[in-house]
Every structure is written in structure tokens, then in C-alpha cells.
PDB file of C-alpha atoms in Angstrom:
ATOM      1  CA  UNK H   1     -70.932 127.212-107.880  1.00  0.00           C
ATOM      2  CA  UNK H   2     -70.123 123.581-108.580  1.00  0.00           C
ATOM      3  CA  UNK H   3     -67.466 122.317-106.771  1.00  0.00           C
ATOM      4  CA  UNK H   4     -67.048 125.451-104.352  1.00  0.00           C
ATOM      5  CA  UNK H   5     -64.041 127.586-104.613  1.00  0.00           C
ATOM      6  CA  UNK H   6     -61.482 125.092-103.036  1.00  0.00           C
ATOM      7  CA  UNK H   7     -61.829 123.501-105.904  1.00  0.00           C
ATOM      8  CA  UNK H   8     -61.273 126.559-108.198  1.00  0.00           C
ATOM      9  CA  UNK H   9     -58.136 127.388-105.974  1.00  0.00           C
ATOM     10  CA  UNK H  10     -56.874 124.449-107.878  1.00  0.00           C
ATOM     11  CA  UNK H  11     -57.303 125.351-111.514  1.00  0.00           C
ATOM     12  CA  UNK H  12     -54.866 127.150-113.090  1.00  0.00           C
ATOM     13  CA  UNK H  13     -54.715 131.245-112.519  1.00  0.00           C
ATOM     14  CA  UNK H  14     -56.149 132.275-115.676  1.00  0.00           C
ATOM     15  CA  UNK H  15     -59.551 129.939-115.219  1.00  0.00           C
ATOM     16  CA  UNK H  16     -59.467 130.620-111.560  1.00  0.00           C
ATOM     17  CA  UNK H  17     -59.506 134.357-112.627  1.00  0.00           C
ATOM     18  CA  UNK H  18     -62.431 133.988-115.476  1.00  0.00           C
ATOM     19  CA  UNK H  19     -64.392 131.460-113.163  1.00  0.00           C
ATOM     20  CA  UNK H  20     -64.572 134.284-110.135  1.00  0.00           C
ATOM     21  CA  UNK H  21     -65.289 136.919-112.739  1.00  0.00           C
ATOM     22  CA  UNK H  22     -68.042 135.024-114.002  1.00  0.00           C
ATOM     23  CA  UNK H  23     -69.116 134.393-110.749  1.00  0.00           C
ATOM     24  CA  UNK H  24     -69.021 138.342-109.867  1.00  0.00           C
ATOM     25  CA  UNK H  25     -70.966 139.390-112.628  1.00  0.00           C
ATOM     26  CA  UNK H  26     -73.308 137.147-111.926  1.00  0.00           C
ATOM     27  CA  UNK H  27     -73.734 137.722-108.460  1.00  0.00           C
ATOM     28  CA  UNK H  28     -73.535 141.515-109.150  1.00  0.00           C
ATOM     29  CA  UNK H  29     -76.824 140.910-111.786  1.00  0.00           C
ATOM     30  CA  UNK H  30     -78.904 139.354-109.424  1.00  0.00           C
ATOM     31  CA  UNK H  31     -78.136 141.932-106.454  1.00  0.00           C
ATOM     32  CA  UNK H  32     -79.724 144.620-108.970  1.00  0.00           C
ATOM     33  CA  UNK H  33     -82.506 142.735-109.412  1.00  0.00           C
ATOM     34  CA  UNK H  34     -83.271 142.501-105.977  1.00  0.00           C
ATOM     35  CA  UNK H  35     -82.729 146.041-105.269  1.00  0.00           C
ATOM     36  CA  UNK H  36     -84.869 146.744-108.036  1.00  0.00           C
ATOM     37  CA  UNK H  37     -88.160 144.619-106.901  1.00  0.00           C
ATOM     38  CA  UNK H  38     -87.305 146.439-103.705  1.00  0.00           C
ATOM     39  CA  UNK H  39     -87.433 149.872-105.230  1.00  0.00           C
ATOM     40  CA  UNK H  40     -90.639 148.816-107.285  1.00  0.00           C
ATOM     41  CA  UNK H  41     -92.187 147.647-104.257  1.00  0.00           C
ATOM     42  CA  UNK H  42     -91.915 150.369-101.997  1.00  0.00           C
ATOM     43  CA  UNK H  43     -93.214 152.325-105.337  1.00  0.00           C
ATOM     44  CA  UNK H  44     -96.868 152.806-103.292  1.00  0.00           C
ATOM     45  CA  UNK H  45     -95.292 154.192-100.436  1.00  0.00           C
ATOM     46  CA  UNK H  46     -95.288 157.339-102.729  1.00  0.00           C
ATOM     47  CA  UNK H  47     -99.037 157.468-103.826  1.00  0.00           C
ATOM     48  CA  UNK H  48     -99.492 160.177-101.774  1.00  0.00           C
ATOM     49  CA  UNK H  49     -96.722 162.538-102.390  1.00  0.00           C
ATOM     50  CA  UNK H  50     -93.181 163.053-102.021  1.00  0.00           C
ATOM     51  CA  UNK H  51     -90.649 161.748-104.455  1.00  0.00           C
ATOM     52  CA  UNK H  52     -89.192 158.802-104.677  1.00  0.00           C
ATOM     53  CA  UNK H  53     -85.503 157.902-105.329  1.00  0.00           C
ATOM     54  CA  UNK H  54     -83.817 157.233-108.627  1.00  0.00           C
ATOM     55  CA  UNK H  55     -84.185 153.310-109.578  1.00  0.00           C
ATOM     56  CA  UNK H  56     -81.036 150.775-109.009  1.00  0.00           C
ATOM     57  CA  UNK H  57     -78.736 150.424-111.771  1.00  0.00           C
ATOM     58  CA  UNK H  58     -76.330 148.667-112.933  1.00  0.00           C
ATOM     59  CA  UNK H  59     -72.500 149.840-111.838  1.00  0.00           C
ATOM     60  CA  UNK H  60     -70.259 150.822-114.103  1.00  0.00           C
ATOM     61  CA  UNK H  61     -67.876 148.267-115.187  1.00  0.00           C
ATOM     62  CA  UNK H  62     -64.593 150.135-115.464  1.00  0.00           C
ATOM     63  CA  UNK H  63     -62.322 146.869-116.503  1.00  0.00           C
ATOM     64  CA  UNK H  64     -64.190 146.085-119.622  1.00  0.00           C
TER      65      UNK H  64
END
């Protein structure tokens, strides 16, 4: 985040509020990606048998 979050303690609410937003979502987007290389990778583990568990998704976003 440019300028770090003392600095976006200093904007106004309203662009504080979309700025950490924006920075959630984000954040949020590249956690399921890494959770889902990590369920594709552990994909082989399976070969053999046994069932594997559902794939990450996304969360539900309940404010939109």
C-alpha cells in the first residue's frame, strides 16, 4: 500500500473506508489463490485413493 496506513488514517473517513476495502478485497483474492495452488498441489497426494476435499472458494460477500 503506498504510503502505509498512517497515512490513510489521515484522509477523510469515506476514502479511508474505500481505500481499506479495496485493500481487503484484494488481500482476500490473493489468500484464495494461495489456498488454491495449495489444494492443487497436494492434488497427487490422492493418486492412490481416498478423496480429497472440496477446492477453496471465494467467501461470500454479504455487504455487497
Amino acid at each position: 500500500m503506498v504510503g502505509g496506513w498512517e497515512e490513510a488514517a489521515c484522509l477523510p473517513l469515506e476514502d479511508a473506508l474505500d481505500l481499506a476495502t479495496t485493500y481487503l478485497k484484494t488481500e482476500t483474492v490473493n489468500a484464495l489463490r494461495h489456498a488454491q495452488q495449495c489444494w492443487y498441489s497436494a492434488l497427487p497426494l490422492y493418486a492412490n485413493g481416498g478423496t480429497p476435499p472440496k477446492p477453496p472458494e471465494m467467501p461470500d460477500d454479504e455487504d455487497d
